[in-house]
Each structure stands twice: as C-alpha cells, then as structure tokens.
Short mmCIF file of C-alpha atoms in Angstrom, two decimals:
data_model
loop_
_atom_site.label_atom_id
_atom_site.label_comp_id
_atom_site.label_asym_id
_atom_site.label_seq_id
_atom_site.Cartn_x
_atom_site.Cartn_y
_atom_site.Cartn_z
CA MET A 526 -11.24 21.80 16.52
CA GLU A 527 -7.64 20.69 17.08
CA ASN A 528 -8.79 18.42 19.93
CA GLN A 529 -11.41 16.87 17.62
CA ASP A 530 -8.72 16.15 15.02
CA LYS A 531 -6.53 14.50 17.68
CA LYS A 532 -9.41 12.27 18.75
CA ARG A 533 -10.15 11.32 15.15
CA ILE A 534 -6.49 10.36 14.55
CA LEU A 535 -6.40 8.36 17.81
CA ILE A 536 -9.46 6.40 16.64
CA ILE A 537 -7.94 5.79 13.17
CA GLU A 538 -4.60 4.62 14.62
CA ALA A 539 -6.34 2.25 17.07
CA ALA A 540 -8.52 0.92 14.24
CA LEU A 541 -5.48 0.42 12.01
CA LYS A 542 -3.81 -1.75 14.69
CA ARG A 543 -6.97 -3.82 15.13
CA PHE A 544 -7.65 -4.24 11.39
CA ALA A 545 -3.99 -5.16 10.78
CA HIS A 546 -4.07 -7.80 13.51
CA TYR A 547 -7.57 -9.26 13.16
CA GLY A 548 -8.86 -8.08 9.78
CA LEU A 549 -12.11 -6.24 9.09
CA ALA A 550 -14.59 -9.03 9.83
CA LYS A 551 -13.22 -9.91 13.29
CA THR A 552 -12.84 -6.31 14.51
CA THR A 553 -15.68 -4.54 16.30
CA MET A 554 -16.25 -0.86 17.05
CA THR A 555 -16.58 -1.83 20.75
CA GLU A 556 -13.04 -3.27 20.79
CA ILE A 557 -11.58 -0.18 19.08
CA ALA A 558 -13.36 2.09 21.58
CA LYS A 559 -12.05 -0.03 24.49
CA ASP A 560 -8.46 0.14 23.20
CA ILE A 561 -8.41 3.93 23.57
CA THR A 562 -10.95 4.20 26.42
CA PHE A 563 -13.42 6.15 24.29
CA SER A 564 -17.17 5.58 24.33
CA LYS A 565 -18.64 3.72 21.36
CA ALA A 566 -20.91 6.74 20.84
CA LEU A 567 -17.84 8.92 20.30
CA LEU A 568 -16.57 6.54 17.58
CA TYR A 569 -19.93 6.77 15.83
CA TYR A 570 -19.80 10.57 16.11
CA TYR A 571 -16.66 10.53 13.90
CA PHE A 572 -17.46 7.48 11.77
CA PRO A 573 -21.02 6.39 10.88
CA ASP A 574 -20.00 2.71 10.57
CA LYS A 575 -17.08 0.29 10.67
CA LEU A 576 -16.57 0.43 6.90
CA SER A 577 -16.08 4.22 6.86
CA LEU A 578 -13.52 3.81 9.68
CA TYR A 579 -11.80 1.07 7.67
CA VAL A 580 -11.58 3.38 4.63
CA SER A 581 -10.02 6.12 6.80
CA ALA A 582 -7.56 3.61 8.31
CA VAL A 583 -6.48 2.50 4.81
CA GLU A 584 -6.05 6.14 3.75
CA HIS A 585 -3.99 6.85 6.89
CA LEU A 586 -1.77 3.85 6.14
CA MET A 587 -1.28 4.97 2.53
CA HIS A 588 -0.11 8.42 3.72
CA MET A 589 2.33 6.73 6.12
CA MET A 590 3.60 4.45 3.34
CA SER A 591 4.01 7.35 0.92
CA ARG A 592 6.00 9.45 3.40
CA GLU A 593 8.27 6.56 4.38
CA LEU A 594 8.75 5.52 0.76
CA VAL A 595 9.82 9.01 -0.34
CA LYS A 596 12.19 9.28 2.66
CA SER A 597 13.79 5.89 1.91
CA ILE A 598 14.13 6.53 -1.82
CA ASP A 599 15.69 9.96 -1.22
CA LYS A 600 18.51 8.19 0.64
CA THR A 601 19.33 5.85 -2.28
CA LYS A 602 22.36 6.66 -4.41
CA THR A 603 21.19 5.20 -7.73
CA SER A 604 17.88 4.75 -9.55
CA THR A 605 18.33 0.97 -9.54
CA GLU A 606 18.76 1.03 -5.76
CA GLY A 607 15.66 3.25 -5.53
CA ILE A 608 13.51 0.85 -7.58
CA LEU A 609 14.60 -2.14 -5.47
CA LYS A 610 13.97 -0.14 -2.28
CA LEU A 611 10.44 0.66 -3.50
CA LEU A 612 9.65 -3.03 -4.07
CA GLN A 613 11.21 -3.99 -0.75
CA LYS A 614 9.28 -1.36 1.23
CA ARG A 615 6.01 -2.25 -0.48
CA GLN A 616 6.52 -5.92 0.37
CA ALA A 617 7.35 -5.07 4.02
CA TYR A 618 4.12 -3.08 4.35
CA ILE A 619 2.04 -5.82 2.72
CA GLN A 620 3.48 -8.39 5.15
CA LYS A 621 2.91 -6.14 8.16
CA TYR A 622 -0.62 -5.12 7.17
CA TYR A 623 -1.63 -8.32 5.36
CA ASN A 624 -4.94 -8.71 7.27
CA LEU A 625 -5.88 -5.14 6.44
CA PHE A 626 -5.38 -5.63 2.70
CA GLU A 627 -7.01 -9.07 2.76
CA SER A 628 -10.16 -7.39 4.09
CA ASN A 629 -10.74 -6.03 0.57
CA GLN A 630 -11.59 -9.57 -0.45
CA ILE A 631 -14.27 -9.72 2.27
CA ILE A 632 -15.80 -6.43 1.10
CA GLY A 633 -15.83 -7.85 -2.45
CA ASN A 634 -18.30 -6.15 -4.78
CA GLU A 635 -19.22 -3.73 -2.02
CA LEU A 636 -15.83 -1.96 -2.28
CA PRO A 637 -16.72 1.66 -1.54
CA GLU A 638 -16.09 4.12 -4.35
CA ASP A 639 -13.85 6.31 -2.19
CA LEU A 640 -11.73 3.28 -1.19
CA TYR A 641 -11.33 2.32 -4.86
CA GLU A 642 -10.25 5.92 -5.58
CA LYS A 643 -7.66 5.76 -2.77
CA PHE A 644 -6.11 2.60 -4.23
CA GLN A 645 -6.06 4.25 -7.66
CA ARG A 646 -4.35 7.30 -6.15
CA ALA A 647 -1.76 5.06 -4.49
CA LYS A 648 -1.04 3.41 -7.87
CA THR A 649 -0.67 6.83 -9.52
CA PHE A 650 1.69 7.96 -6.74
CA GLU A 651 3.82 4.82 -7.22
CA ALA A 652 3.97 5.46 -10.97
CA ILE A 653 5.17 9.04 -10.31
CA ILE A 654 7.95 7.73 -8.02
CA ILE A 655 9.08 5.13 -10.59
CA SER A 656 9.02 7.72 -13.38
CA SER A 657 11.04 10.19 -11.27
CA LEU A 658 13.61 7.46 -10.50
CA PHE A 659 14.01 6.72 -14.22
CA THR A 660 14.32 10.45 -14.97
CA ARG A 661 16.87 10.81 -12.16
CA GLY A 662 18.85 7.89 -13.62
CA VAL A 663 18.92 9.51 -17.06
CA ALA A 664 20.02 12.88 -15.62
CA SER A 665 22.88 11.27 -13.66
CA GLY A 666 24.03 9.24 -16.68
CA GLU A 667 23.25 5.95 -14.92
CA LEU A 668 20.46 4.99 -17.34
CA VAL A 669 19.83 5.40 -21.04
CA ILE A 670 16.09 5.79 -21.70
CA GLU A 671 14.58 7.55 -24.70
CA ASP A 672 11.08 7.69 -23.21
CA PRO A 673 10.96 7.51 -19.35
CA LYS A 674 7.13 7.50 -19.38
CA LEU A 675 6.99 4.49 -21.68
CA ALA A 676 9.70 2.74 -19.62
CA THR A 677 7.57 3.39 -16.50
CA ASP A 678 4.39 2.01 -18.14
CA ILE A 679 6.20 -1.16 -19.28
CA PHE A 680 7.75 -1.67 -15.83
CA ILE A 681 4.39 -1.28 -14.01
CA GLU A 682 2.51 -3.46 -16.51
CA ALA A 683 5.13 -6.20 -16.18
CA LEU A 684 4.78 -6.12 -12.37
CA SER A 685 0.98 -6.35 -12.75
CA GLY A 686 1.50 -9.32 -15.11
CA ILE A 687 3.58 -11.15 -12.49
CA HIS A 688 0.86 -10.51 -9.91
CA PHE A 689 -1.96 -11.63 -12.23
CA ASN A 690 -0.10 -14.74 -13.42
CA ILE A 691 0.53 -16.05 -9.89
CA LEU A 692 -3.11 -15.40 -8.92
CA SER A 693 -4.54 -17.06 -12.03
CA LYS A 694 -2.37 -20.17 -11.53
CA GLY A 695 -3.86 -20.68 -8.09
CA LYS A 696 -7.33 -19.50 -9.19
CA LEU A 697 -7.20 -16.91 -6.40
CA MET A 698 -8.86 -13.52 -6.03
CA PHE A 699 -6.32 -12.33 -3.44
CA PRO A 700 -2.76 -13.62 -2.86
CA GLY A 701 -2.03 -15.65 0.25
CA LYS A 702 1.18 -15.02 2.20
CA GLU A 703 3.00 -17.67 0.15
CA GLN A 704 1.87 -16.08 -3.13
CA PHE A 705 3.08 -12.68 -1.91
CA LYS A 706 6.54 -14.18 -1.35
CA GLN A 707 6.52 -15.59 -4.91
CA ILE A 708 5.35 -12.25 -6.31
CA PHE A 709 8.11 -10.34 -4.51
CA THR A 710 10.84 -12.82 -5.58
CA LYS A 711 9.77 -12.54 -9.23
CA GLU A 712 9.31 -8.76 -9.06
CA LYS A 713 12.82 -8.35 -7.65
CA MET A 714 14.34 -10.61 -10.29
CA PHE A 715 12.46 -8.79 -13.06
CA ALA A 716 13.55 -5.38 -11.68
CA ASP A 717 17.21 -6.52 -11.62
CA ILE A 718 17.02 -7.65 -15.27
CA TYR A 719 15.01 -4.60 -16.43
CA MET A 720 17.29 -2.07 -14.72
CA ALA A 721 20.43 -3.84 -16.01
CA GLY A 722 19.03 -3.47 -19.54
CA LEU A 723 18.65 0.29 -19.06
CA GLN A 724 22.17 0.81 -17.69
CA ALA A 725 24.46 3.12 -19.65
CA LYS A 726 27.15 0.97 -21.27
#
C-alpha cells in the first residue's frame, strides 16, 4: 500500500512539473510516464484520464502552498508583515505555476466539480489565515479592530475587486502575466494603506 502511495505521488509530482511548464493542453500522459520511466498503463491505473491527474496535481500544489505559507507567516513579527508576506508568496506561486493556473481557462465550462471545490477550499484557507493575522495583531496591540471577521471580509472583497477591475478593463477571462503584475502592485499598495489604517495610534 505504501509503495502504491509513493508511485501515485511520483506521478503527481511529474505531472505538476509538466503542467507548470507546458500547460494542460500541451501535456500528454505518454510524456509524464516517460519522465518517471513508468508505463502509460500504470498512469491509467492510478488516474482514469489526464483531467483527473490535473485535478490531483492542483490539489498537491495547494497543499504545498498552504504548508509553505503557514511556515513563512509564522516567521513574521507583525500582522502587517504577515499580510504582505501572504500576497508576496501567492504572487510567487502564480508566476511559477502560471501555465498550470491558465489551464483552467482551457477547461472552461467543463471545470470539474471537485476542482471547483478545491479552489473554494483554498479561498477559505486564505480567509482563515488573514483573519488569524488580524486577530494576532489585535492581541499584540499592533492593530485596533472591532470586528476582525468584517475586516477580513472587506480586505478579501477589495482584493477581488482589484482582480475583477483589471480583468474587465482588458475584457479578459484570465489575467496574462502583465495583468498579474498589475494586480500584485495594486494589491500590495492597497494592503499597505489598509493595514496602516488599522494600526493602533
């Protein structure tokens, strides 16, 4: 059983590299199998099709991101530093795995239900981190917030607004690399202003 799990993880990690480099459309199961010298039949034993492997690769990446994010934020001294670190790390991952995320545009209306749920879970996890950073800031006396949950909701909705506004200007469904840079610049500036407004005077 343990050996089976190792093989499954090897397949997912190889697929993640391929999807990140070439995207979903240009990656084949044959290439993934070749990368790890497995038979194509073995890949299909674990994953019925390329899309199910893609979903598992995205889930694997999200777990990696979550672990690294928590580790990085734990090292920050203030809540403001933690918020900026979160945005910075998220941007770094988007840049590194751009082709993987862009594949969602290719899938379009066929976005599998379990993939949609994974993205929703990732959003919920991010909201929990932001909320805990605000709560931590209040406890340390760094921030003055009457309602940390409301402050979290406003912060997340404002970030979504920045994202949506840049996309709608360019009439885009998914941001290009240039749009991602604009989004990050504006998110960082907004976070600086927002956190400064919550600072204890």
